[in-house]
Amino acid sequence: MRALFRASGWFAAAAVVVVVVAVIGGDGHAALGDSDPGALVRYATAVARLVADATGALCVGALVFAAFLVPPGRSGVLDVGGYAALRTAGRAATAWCAAAVALVPLGVADASGQPLSEVDGALLAALEGPKAWAVTAAVVLVVAVGCRVALTWPTAVALLAGAVFALLPPVVTGHASVGEDHDLASNAAAAHVVAAAVWLGTLVVLLAHVRRGTGHADLARRRYRAVAAACWGVLALSGVVQGLVLVAPADLLTTLYGGLLLGKVLLLAALGLVAVALRRRATRPVHLAGVDLALLAVSVGVSVGLARQPPPEFFADPATAVDTLIGYDLSTPFDPFSVRFDLVLGTAALVLAAGYLVGVRVLRRRGDAWPVGRTTAWLLGCAVLLLATSSAIGRYAPGVFSVHMVAHMALTMTAPVLLVLGGPVTLALRALPTGEHGPREWLLALLHCRVSRVLTTPAVACVLLVGSYYGLYLSPLFGAALPFHWAHVLMNTHFLVTGYLFYWTVIGIDPGPRRLPHLGRLGMLFAVMPFHAFFGVVLMSAREVIGANFYRSLDLPWVADLLADQRLGGGITWASGELPMLVVVIALLVQWSRADDREARRSDRHSDDDLAAYNAMLASLAEARRG
């Protein structure tokens, strides 16, 4: 019965794709002003996309299963179930890579309205979609090779990160990346695709694992239910955002795109009902998993159909160039009370704050103390992250260089310092329960893996922090990244991660693969400070505008002098590093003083013990003489 559901689900998914392509015909290209590339290109592109989405989900799900649903051995080597899932991921990655390679020329022909015989390199260079599939193919090729040689748990986690990344390029360059509010739509689409892939792929591998009977089946089922619940929530929230942005309410029942979107909503509701049934029948959960899998497969087919049809809002005329390039209006001067929530980093700030408070509550309910200062530092760091990405700073940063530098400095200097002072790793290690290779063991393994040791090497941490300034802004890379929302998200994430790595190494509250002496930490800090200050001076003295073409295209009426705005950004860069550096120096000196006090007390205890032993020896000698 489960096999029948699986087969019927994929047949239904393929049927949805074929029907949608047949209904659209050449109208989709005509609506975009392109010629029809022919039935061969239309159907081949849709089928290749279905294969890519299905095998991509299987690859990601298999790696999730190998990394988190079944425990490895004590030495970190994957057990039989994890190794079998890794092999499944390798085979799926091979097929995924082949489909992605096929979608490069097919994508060029489909997007340009040209037959395959007329596809050339010039068209590839001009189109973002085919280039995205080329990036996906390259990353997936590395994942496929890695799955052939990997044996350990940390390697499986690294391969999972690569596979998740490979899902994103076609998404962030698709229909959601164009038009008004494309920042919200593309963020929601990325979360939607990742959640769907994890859910679908993990379920397929779970069913195969239970059928093989390779062990840890009950543990895998329990963890799968948690994964499915989280994925359902992400799909629901991201689907709502996409629906509100891409389709007007009046178009839900009158357009093909709206009908397909309503179909996805119904499928999502059905998946929720199945999940409830699975929980009620927890003793025999696999019996309903075939229905779950069939619904997920049809959902993939509907998603491919949605990708074939531009949403109604795609054809809405943007009011200004700013709406096209950034996604929302920036015609008014900087308003400190205007907000625009960042679905990626804004959500991360809220989740990190809530998770930390839960950890503190666990310790207090157990009777353990946790310093209030650390809690305050962490919450302030989350607040800075939220303000830098989801307040007026985050709203204006994509279009104004000086505001961008405020966000950059907040994400690189201020937020990481406060987050590191919160000691989140120490809190997690104390609050998380010990179990059969659960979250606490995952965290310990990541702390001591080879990648962590390399990233926390002083030279590497310093180069990542300071080199990012010069490599990004003093090269064509920054100007090339400015028109793309995904690039802004990637930059902000990079700023935050590199800043955290540096200050984690310098401040050293949390355990890590490397523990430098206090003098070495001060040396790292003082080695970075001149490069940071010099970069601000370079910006203030520059005579050419960085990213000039993009900022001139925006033509914001209240930013008349782009060079003056850039020099203001340089001044902000130069001045904003002083206070965080001072906080770090004070923290280091306090740590150093406390370490000296502990060492002095330890030495005093040893001296007292030695003195007591000496006195006891003298007393025994005196007693012997009297005897």
XYZ file of C-alpha atoms in Angstrom:
627
model
C 0.000 0.000 0.000
C 2.806 2.445 0.847
C 4.524 1.648 -2.458
C 1.237 2.326 -4.250
C 0.917 5.718 -2.553
C 4.512 6.580 -3.439
C 4.107 5.661 -7.084
C 0.707 7.309 -7.421
C 2.046 10.450 -5.752
C 4.888 10.863 -8.218
C 2.637 10.039 -11.162
C 0.216 12.689 -9.914
C 3.073 15.185 -9.576
C 4.193 14.522 -13.143
C 0.598 14.777 -14.353
C 0.196 18.173 -12.660
C 3.343 19.434 -14.386
C 2.267 18.160 -17.819
C -1.238 19.593 -17.471
C 0.032 22.992 -16.353
C 2.511 23.170 -19.239
C -0.213 22.138 -21.679
C -2.659 24.722 -20.327
C -0.121 27.529 -20.378
C 1.269 26.608 -23.809
C 3.011 29.567 -25.331
C 0.904 32.106 -23.435
C 3.414 32.336 -20.617
C 6.159 33.422 -22.992
C 3.828 35.776 -24.855
C 2.864 37.482 -21.577
C 6.545 38.151 -20.939
C 7.080 39.463 -24.454
C 9.086 36.412 -25.598
C 8.579 34.071 -28.479
C 7.567 30.447 -27.926
C 10.635 28.145 -27.832
C 8.497 25.171 -28.835
C 6.793 22.262 -27.085
C 10.046 20.319 -26.711
C 11.679 23.050 -24.644
C 8.547 23.689 -22.588
C 7.969 20.070 -21.577
C 11.644 19.160 -21.235
C 12.263 22.144 -18.957
C 9.283 21.294 -16.762
C 10.207 17.611 -16.474
C 13.867 18.411 -15.760
C 12.753 20.852 -13.065
C 10.561 18.175 -11.493
C 13.469 15.719 -11.499
C 15.807 18.355 -10.017
C 13.352 19.267 -7.251
C 12.598 15.639 -6.376
C 16.210 14.452 -6.340
C 17.314 17.593 -4.529
C 14.747 16.908 -1.809
C 15.873 13.290 -1.592
C 19.533 14.314 -1.293
C 18.843 16.891 1.421
C 16.505 14.584 3.321
C 18.951 11.688 3.207
C 21.698 13.905 4.632
C 19.351 15.173 7.365
C 18.587 11.555 8.215
C 22.268 10.559 8.292
C 23.271 13.569 10.399
C 20.412 13.966 12.870
C 17.845 11.156 12.845
C 20.120 8.212 13.655
C 23.163 8.386 15.961
C 26.675 7.571 14.754
C 29.110 5.327 16.538
C 31.228 6.494 19.464
C 34.125 7.431 17.207
C 31.874 9.655 15.075
C 31.739 7.177 12.184
C 28.240 6.790 10.727
C 26.407 3.615 11.624
C 24.718 1.300 9.115
C 21.562 3.392 8.786
C 23.438 6.658 8.450
C 25.845 5.189 5.922
C 22.954 3.808 3.842
C 21.307 7.251 3.888
C 24.583 8.825 2.808
C 24.770 6.470 -0.162
C 21.191 7.389 -1.053
C 22.165 11.050 -0.891
C 25.088 10.391 -3.250
C 22.903 8.703 -5.843
C 20.267 11.445 -5.560
C 22.962 14.116 -5.892
C 24.224 12.508 -9.103
C 20.749 12.655 -10.651
C 20.236 16.168 -9.262
C 23.485 17.335 -10.852
C 22.492 15.842 -14.220
C 19.092 17.578 -14.110
C 20.715 20.899 -13.120
C 23.202 20.627 -15.996
C 20.329 19.938 -18.411
C 18.447 22.974 -17.080
C 21.280 25.335 -18.047
C 20.685 25.203 -21.842
C 16.993 24.455 -21.363
C 16.692 27.459 -19.056
C 18.387 29.683 -21.616
C 16.043 28.510 -24.367
C 12.953 28.758 -22.149
C 13.770 32.201 -20.729
C 14.786 33.727 -24.058
C 12.077 32.082 -26.158
C 14.674 30.578 -28.479
C 14.946 26.955 -29.635
C 17.833 24.891 -28.302
C 19.683 25.170 -31.596
C 20.073 28.937 -31.108
C 21.326 28.880 -27.507
C 24.782 30.434 -27.085
C 27.101 31.735 -24.405
C 25.973 35.338 -24.762
C 22.432 34.413 -23.765
C 23.740 32.427 -20.792
C 25.742 35.408 -19.546
C 22.670 37.659 -19.774
C 20.221 35.422 -17.886
C 20.284 34.841 -14.130
C 18.204 31.653 -14.052
C 20.528 29.443 -16.129
C 23.556 30.771 -14.236
C 21.814 29.804 -11.011
C 21.382 26.245 -12.271
C 25.063 26.174 -13.225
C 25.983 27.156 -9.649
C 23.651 24.474 -8.305
C 25.207 21.852 -10.580
C 28.733 22.759 -9.432
C 27.849 22.595 -5.730
C 25.882 19.371 -6.124
C 28.798 17.767 -7.951
C 30.958 18.407 -4.865
C 28.205 16.959 -2.653
C 27.923 13.861 -4.857
C 31.663 13.233 -4.673
C 31.694 13.895 -0.936
C 28.921 11.368 -0.328
C 31.097 8.725 -1.988
C 34.003 9.196 0.401
C 32.420 10.504 3.625
C 32.248 8.256 6.668
C 32.005 10.581 9.687
C 29.252 12.650 11.239
C 30.900 16.116 10.820
C 31.406 15.431 7.110
C 27.727 14.529 6.752
C 26.782 17.846 8.371
C 29.096 19.743 5.992
C 27.593 17.935 2.991
C 24.111 18.793 4.267
C 25.038 22.477 4.418
C 26.274 22.292 0.823
C 23.120 20.535 -0.360
C 20.848 23.104 1.324
C 22.857 25.893 -0.270
C 22.474 24.212 -3.675
C 18.687 24.456 -3.352
C 18.745 28.231 -3.158
C 20.231 29.714 -6.391
C 17.245 28.818 -8.643
C 14.859 30.092 -5.962
C 16.427 33.497 -5.316
C 16.666 34.212 -9.052
C 13.124 33.083 -9.888
C 9.830 34.973 -10.118
C 9.918 35.851 -6.417
C 13.065 37.961 -6.943
C 11.359 40.445 -9.257
C 8.951 43.302 -8.610
C 7.702 45.082 -5.535
C 8.254 43.384 -2.172
C 10.629 40.901 -3.764
C 12.756 40.982 -0.620
C 9.923 39.423 1.364
C 8.907 37.060 -1.422
C 12.403 35.709 -2.098
C 13.145 35.171 1.612
C 9.847 33.340 2.031
C 10.430 31.276 -1.110
C 13.870 30.183 0.094
C 12.502 29.076 3.474
C 9.579 27.332 1.730
C 11.776 25.328 -0.618
C 14.214 24.237 2.096
C 11.412 23.150 4.453
C 9.635 21.198 1.699
C 12.850 19.468 0.625
C 13.780 18.486 4.189
C 10.310 17.128 4.905
C 9.898 15.170 1.673
C 13.410 13.750 1.526
C 13.536 12.793 5.188
C 10.223 10.954 4.909
C 11.376 8.939 1.892
C 14.577 7.866 3.636
C 12.730 7.117 6.887
C 10.382 4.741 5.074
C 13.326 2.980 3.449
C 15.139 2.797 6.803
C 12.153 1.259 8.595
C 11.705 -1.229 5.782
C 15.384 -2.304 5.976
C 15.241 -2.558 9.767
C 18.790 -1.278 10.280
C 18.225 -0.106 13.858
C 17.236 3.054 15.802
C 13.839 3.021 14.066
C 11.937 4.367 17.100
C 14.439 7.177 17.619
C 14.293 8.068 13.912
C 10.474 8.183 14.035
C 10.456 10.474 17.066
C 12.933 12.855 15.538
C 11.125 12.770 12.188
C 7.901 13.904 13.842
C 9.731 16.923 15.283
C 11.261 17.689 11.861
C 7.875 17.362 10.131
C 6.175 19.675 12.637
C 8.863 22.333 12.203
C 8.731 22.043 8.414
C 4.943 22.337 8.409
C 5.132 25.544 10.420
C 7.760 27.042 8.112
C 5.749 26.038 5.031
C 2.596 27.591 6.434
C 4.201 30.918 7.383
C 6.293 31.244 4.226
C 3.322 30.257 2.064
C 1.211 33.002 3.621
C 3.923 35.590 2.925
C 4.334 34.442 -0.665
C 0.595 34.472 -1.240
C 0.177 37.985 0.122
C 3.059 39.331 -1.963
C 2.677 37.496 -5.281
C -1.102 37.259 -5.691
C -3.797 39.837 -5.046
C -6.919 38.382 -3.390
C -8.968 39.073 -6.527
C -6.584 36.924 -8.598
C -6.804 33.800 -6.448
C -9.846 32.416 -8.247
C -9.412 34.054 -11.633
C -5.837 33.098 -12.579
C -4.011 29.815 -13.059
C -1.333 30.915 -10.619
C -3.945 31.670 -7.978
C -5.585 28.277 -8.521
C -2.294 26.453 -8.129
C -1.533 28.447 -5.000
C -4.912 27.502 -3.513
C -4.119 23.892 -4.379
C -0.890 24.130 -2.389
C -2.834 25.548 0.537
C -5.221 22.583 0.475
C -2.311 20.140 0.247
C -0.631 21.842 3.203
C -3.826 21.596 5.244
C -4.106 17.903 4.358
C -0.492 17.371 5.415
C -1.307 18.964 8.758
C -4.233 16.588 9.269
C -2.017 13.607 8.421
C 0.570 14.849 10.909
C -2.098 14.966 13.631
C -3.155 11.436 12.731
C 0.480 10.303 12.894
C 0.804 11.642 16.426
C -2.422 9.957 17.540
C -1.193 6.649 16.100
C 2.326 6.994 17.420
C 2.700 3.224 17.863
C 2.259 2.546 14.146
C 3.180 5.892 12.487
C 4.477 4.517 9.191
C 1.036 3.316 8.130
C -0.053 6.852 7.278
C 3.362 7.957 6.001
C 2.517 6.770 2.492
C -0.341 9.280 2.360
C 2.004 11.959 3.675
C 4.531 11.134 0.973
C 1.931 11.148 -1.800
C 0.675 14.585 -0.743
C 4.222 15.935 -0.582
C 5.004 14.565 -4.041
C 1.929 16.227 -5.527
C 2.936 19.441 -3.748
C 6.289 19.313 -5.545
C 4.463 18.983 -8.858
C 2.285 21.992 -8.024
C 5.408 23.980 -7.098
C 6.967 23.175 -10.470
C 3.756 24.332 -12.126
C 3.905 27.587 -10.172
C 7.492 28.090 -11.332
C 6.292 27.770 -14.950
C 3.693 30.526 -14.592
C 4.625 34.110 -13.670
C 2.510 35.394 -10.748
C -0.017 38.159 -11.445
C 1.976 40.721 -9.461
C 4.916 40.020 -11.779
C 3.182 42.127 -14.428
C 2.379 45.060 -12.143
C 4.230 48.182 -13.227
C 6.634 49.328 -10.500
C 6.210 52.926 -9.458
C 9.932 53.744 -9.521
C 13.313 52.196 -10.207
C 13.699 51.841 -6.455
C 10.697 49.502 -6.353
C 12.319 47.370 -9.052
C 15.824 47.247 -7.586
C 15.067 47.166 -3.864
C 11.407 46.156 -3.689
C 9.930 49.041 -1.709
C 9.826 52.828 -1.638
C 12.748 54.926 -0.349
C 11.698 58.297 -1.750
C 11.413 59.931 1.682
C 14.446 60.843 3.823
C 15.604 58.539 6.563
C 12.733 57.941 8.985
C 13.898 56.306 12.248
C 10.385 54.980 12.917
C 9.961 53.101 9.627
C 10.490 49.355 9.813
C 10.700 46.441 7.396
C 11.056 43.025 8.959
C 13.875 40.813 7.666
C 12.448 37.306 7.400
C 15.918 35.739 7.652
C 18.004 37.630 10.212
C 15.084 39.303 11.959
C 13.522 35.907 12.601
C 16.934 34.592 13.660
C 17.220 37.370 16.266
C 13.846 36.495 17.787
C 14.524 32.749 17.764
C 17.970 33.195 19.337
C 16.562 35.380 22.115
C 13.722 32.959 22.842
C 16.005 29.919 22.788
C 18.449 31.545 25.199
C 15.673 32.430 27.652
C 14.406 28.852 27.503
C 17.916 27.628 28.364
C 18.140 30.016 31.334
C 14.740 28.836 32.530
C 15.860 25.193 32.347
C 18.869 25.964 34.557
C 16.848 27.911 37.110
C 14.159 25.244 37.370
C 16.969 22.774 38.042
C 18.324 25.024 40.792
C 21.422 26.196 38.903
C 22.450 29.854 38.683
C 23.232 31.742 35.502
C 24.809 35.237 35.493
C 22.330 38.022 34.801
C 25.050 39.947 32.971
C 25.406 37.212 30.378
C 21.657 37.114 29.797
C 21.591 40.897 29.424
C 24.504 40.844 26.956
C 22.866 38.158 24.811
C 19.487 39.904 24.684
C 21.182 43.196 23.808
C 23.076 41.422 21.023
C 19.822 40.012 19.645
C 18.285 43.480 19.874
C 21.191 44.970 17.890
C 20.798 42.240 15.275
C 17.075 42.971 15.026
C 17.634 46.728 14.760
C 20.384 46.378 12.152
C 18.220 44.247 9.860
C 14.556 45.013 10.593
C 14.379 48.633 11.740
C 14.848 51.794 9.699
C 18.546 50.886 9.471
C 17.747 47.628 7.737
C 15.127 49.296 5.552
C 17.414 52.011 4.192
C 20.685 50.051 4.164
C 20.247 48.531 0.659
C 19.850 51.964 -0.927
C 22.083 54.318 1.074
C 25.779 53.606 1.574
C 26.141 55.437 4.887
C 23.207 53.543 6.394
C 24.643 50.325 4.963
C 27.854 50.967 6.882
C 25.875 51.527 10.087
C 24.304 48.099 9.597
C 27.683 46.606 8.660
C 29.393 47.884 11.787
C 26.483 46.824 13.988
C 26.578 43.295 12.550
C 30.372 42.992 12.547
C 31.383 44.816 15.717
C 28.533 45.437 18.167
C 26.189 42.437 17.897
C 28.957 39.776 17.893
C 30.662 41.251 20.966
C 27.419 41.184 22.942
C 26.456 37.728 21.687
C 29.842 36.254 22.600
C 29.687 37.846 26.063
C 26.399 35.973 26.539
C 28.229 32.627 26.550
C 25.580 30.747 24.531
C 27.662 27.591 24.053
C 28.258 27.218 27.784
C 24.552 27.729 28.438
C 23.595 25.170 25.805
C 26.023 22.567 27.153
C 24.572 22.990 30.630
C 20.904 23.150 29.636
C 20.667 20.532 26.893
C 19.961 17.002 28.084
C 22.430 14.237 27.452
C 21.105 11.436 25.311
C 21.679 9.106 22.420
C 23.805 11.533 20.428
C 21.358 14.399 20.707
C 21.747 18.183 20.410
C 24.359 18.388 23.174
C 26.560 15.806 21.469
C 26.059 17.521 18.097
C 27.245 20.801 19.573
C 30.322 19.210 21.142
C 31.225 17.479 17.886
C 30.926 20.734 15.938
C 33.016 22.598 18.507
C 35.933 20.219 18.095
C 35.695 19.369 14.395
C 38.428 20.298 11.945
C 36.484 23.198 10.412
C 36.073 24.860 13.814
C 39.762 24.446 14.549
C 40.675 26.111 11.258
C 38.177 28.980 11.566
C 39.295 29.815 15.101
C 42.967 29.958 14.178
C 43.997 33.545 15.066
C 45.343 34.316 11.603
C 42.233 32.953 9.872
C 39.824 34.773 12.210
C 41.672 38.072 11.687
C 41.824 37.709 7.899
C 38.125 36.827 7.684
C 37.173 39.891 9.701
C 39.456 42.524 8.203
C 39.912 40.999 4.767
C 36.166 41.171 4.225
C 36.325 44.976 4.286
C 39.001 45.308 1.667
C 37.978 42.330 -0.470
C 34.348 43.415 -0.688
C 34.354 47.204 -0.899
C 37.626 47.877 -2.711
C 36.878 45.436 -5.527
C 34.049 45.211 -8.112
C 32.340 42.604 -5.918
C 30.291 45.099 -3.888
C 28.967 46.914 -6.947
C 28.071 43.613 -8.611
C 26.191 42.412 -5.516
C 24.136 45.559 -4.873
C 21.238 44.864 -7.311
C 20.407 41.492 -5.748
C 18.488 41.019 -2.519
C 20.031 37.593 -1.893
C 23.461 39.234 -1.998
C 22.434 41.685 0.743
C 21.259 38.787 2.923
C 24.492 36.927 2.223
C 26.595 39.988 3.090
C 24.771 40.578 6.366
C 25.108 36.928 7.330
C 28.811 37.004 6.470
C 29.351 40.136 8.573
C 27.663 38.549 11.580
C 29.403 35.169 11.321
C 32.920 36.531 10.782
C 32.489 38.998 13.639
C 31.268 36.250 15.952
C 34.164 33.944 15.035
C 36.707 36.680 15.737
C 35.305 37.734 19.100
C 34.631 34.138 20.130
C 38.367 33.554 19.696
C 39.336 36.818 21.410
C 36.949 36.915 24.362
C 36.963 33.179 24.971
C 34.078 32.834 27.439
C 32.720 29.748 25.700
C 34.759 26.568 25.231
C 36.250 26.116 21.811
C 38.842 24.193 19.867
C 41.490 26.800 20.735
C 42.109 28.682 23.981
C 44.600 31.498 23.635
C 46.389 33.088 26.602
C 45.133 36.511 27.593
C 48.162 38.257 26.150
C 47.588 36.509 22.816
C 43.958 37.679 22.768
C 44.982 41.278 23.363
C 47.542 40.880 20.593
C 44.817 39.732 18.172
C 42.657 42.699 19.079
C 45.423 45.288 18.712
C 46.545 43.677 15.438
C 43.100 44.222 13.890
C 42.424 47.759 15.134
C 44.798 49.621 12.747
C 43.412 47.828 9.679
C 39.873 48.693 10.702
C 40.686 52.352 11.253
C 42.670 52.556 8.002
C 39.717 51.179 6.049
C 37.531 53.995 7.363
C 40.192 56.503 6.298
C 40.278 54.945 2.814
C 36.521 55.426 2.451
C 36.682 59.015 3.675
C 39.502 59.918 1.271
C 38.164 58.080 -1.801
C 37.350 60.172 -4.874
C 35.182 57.607 -6.649
C 31.814 56.298 -5.545
C 31.716 52.583 -4.734
C 28.784 50.946 -6.539
C 28.146 54.191 -8.420
C 25.969 52.680 -11.171
C 23.546 51.138 -8.697
C 23.204 54.206 -6.484
C 22.778 56.492 -9.493
C 20.063 54.172 -10.816
C 18.158 54.608 -7.578
C 18.370 58.407 -7.920
C 17.135 59.053 -4.387
C 16.162 62.746 -4.225
C 17.389 63.205 -0.664
C 20.871 61.738 -1.345
C 22.173 64.409 -3.708
C 25.903 63.854 -3.208
C 26.859 60.181 -3.348
C 30.525 60.868 -2.612
C 29.639 62.851 0.510
C 27.395 60.002 1.644
C 30.243 57.553 1.099
C 32.605 59.707 3.139
C 29.994 59.813 5.882
C 29.959 56.024 5.758
C 33.734 56.013 6.103
C 33.511 58.249 9.155
C 30.932 55.932 10.675
C 33.238 52.982 10.018
C 36.211 54.723 11.581
C 34.350 55.872 14.692
C 32.032 52.940 15.346
C 34.785 50.461 16.130
C 36.062 52.307 19.186
C 33.299 51.498 21.682
C 33.057 47.740 20.906
C 36.848 47.479 21.061
C 36.837 49.232 24.448
C 34.203 46.799 25.730
C 36.325 43.866 24.558
C 39.473 45.263 26.190
C 37.622 45.747 29.488
C 36.210 42.214 29.278
C 39.681 40.803 28.611
C 41.233 42.723 31.493
C 38.471 41.559 33.848
C 38.993 37.963 32.715
C 42.732 38.286 33.145
C 42.321 39.723 36.647
C 39.900 36.970 37.665
C 42.228 34.308 36.257
C 45.109 35.757 38.291
C 42.928 35.782 41.406
C 41.969 32.153 40.871
C 45.595 31.211 40.356
C 46.606 33.108 43.506
C 43.920 31.350 45.548
C 44.986 28.009 44.129
C 48.602 28.794 45.009
C 47.586 29.865 48.520
C 45.688 26.628 49.023
C 48.722 24.653 47.917
C 50.935 26.701 50.259
C 48.555 26.135 53.156
C 48.472 22.429 52.416
C 52.261 22.283 52.230
C 52.579 24.216 55.497
C 50.078 21.925 57.204
C 51.972 18.855 55.972
C 55.272 20.327 57.191
C 53.819 21.083 60.634
C 52.372 17.578 60.814
C 55.784 16.144 59.987
C 57.437 18.217 62.743
C 54.761 17.143 65.192
C 55.283 13.490 64.348
C 59.060 13.861 64.758
C 58.603 15.536 68.134
C 56.248 12.774 69.217
C 58.769 10.154 68.145
C 61.541 11.792 70.196
C 59.369 11.954 73.289
C 58.522 8.318 72.826
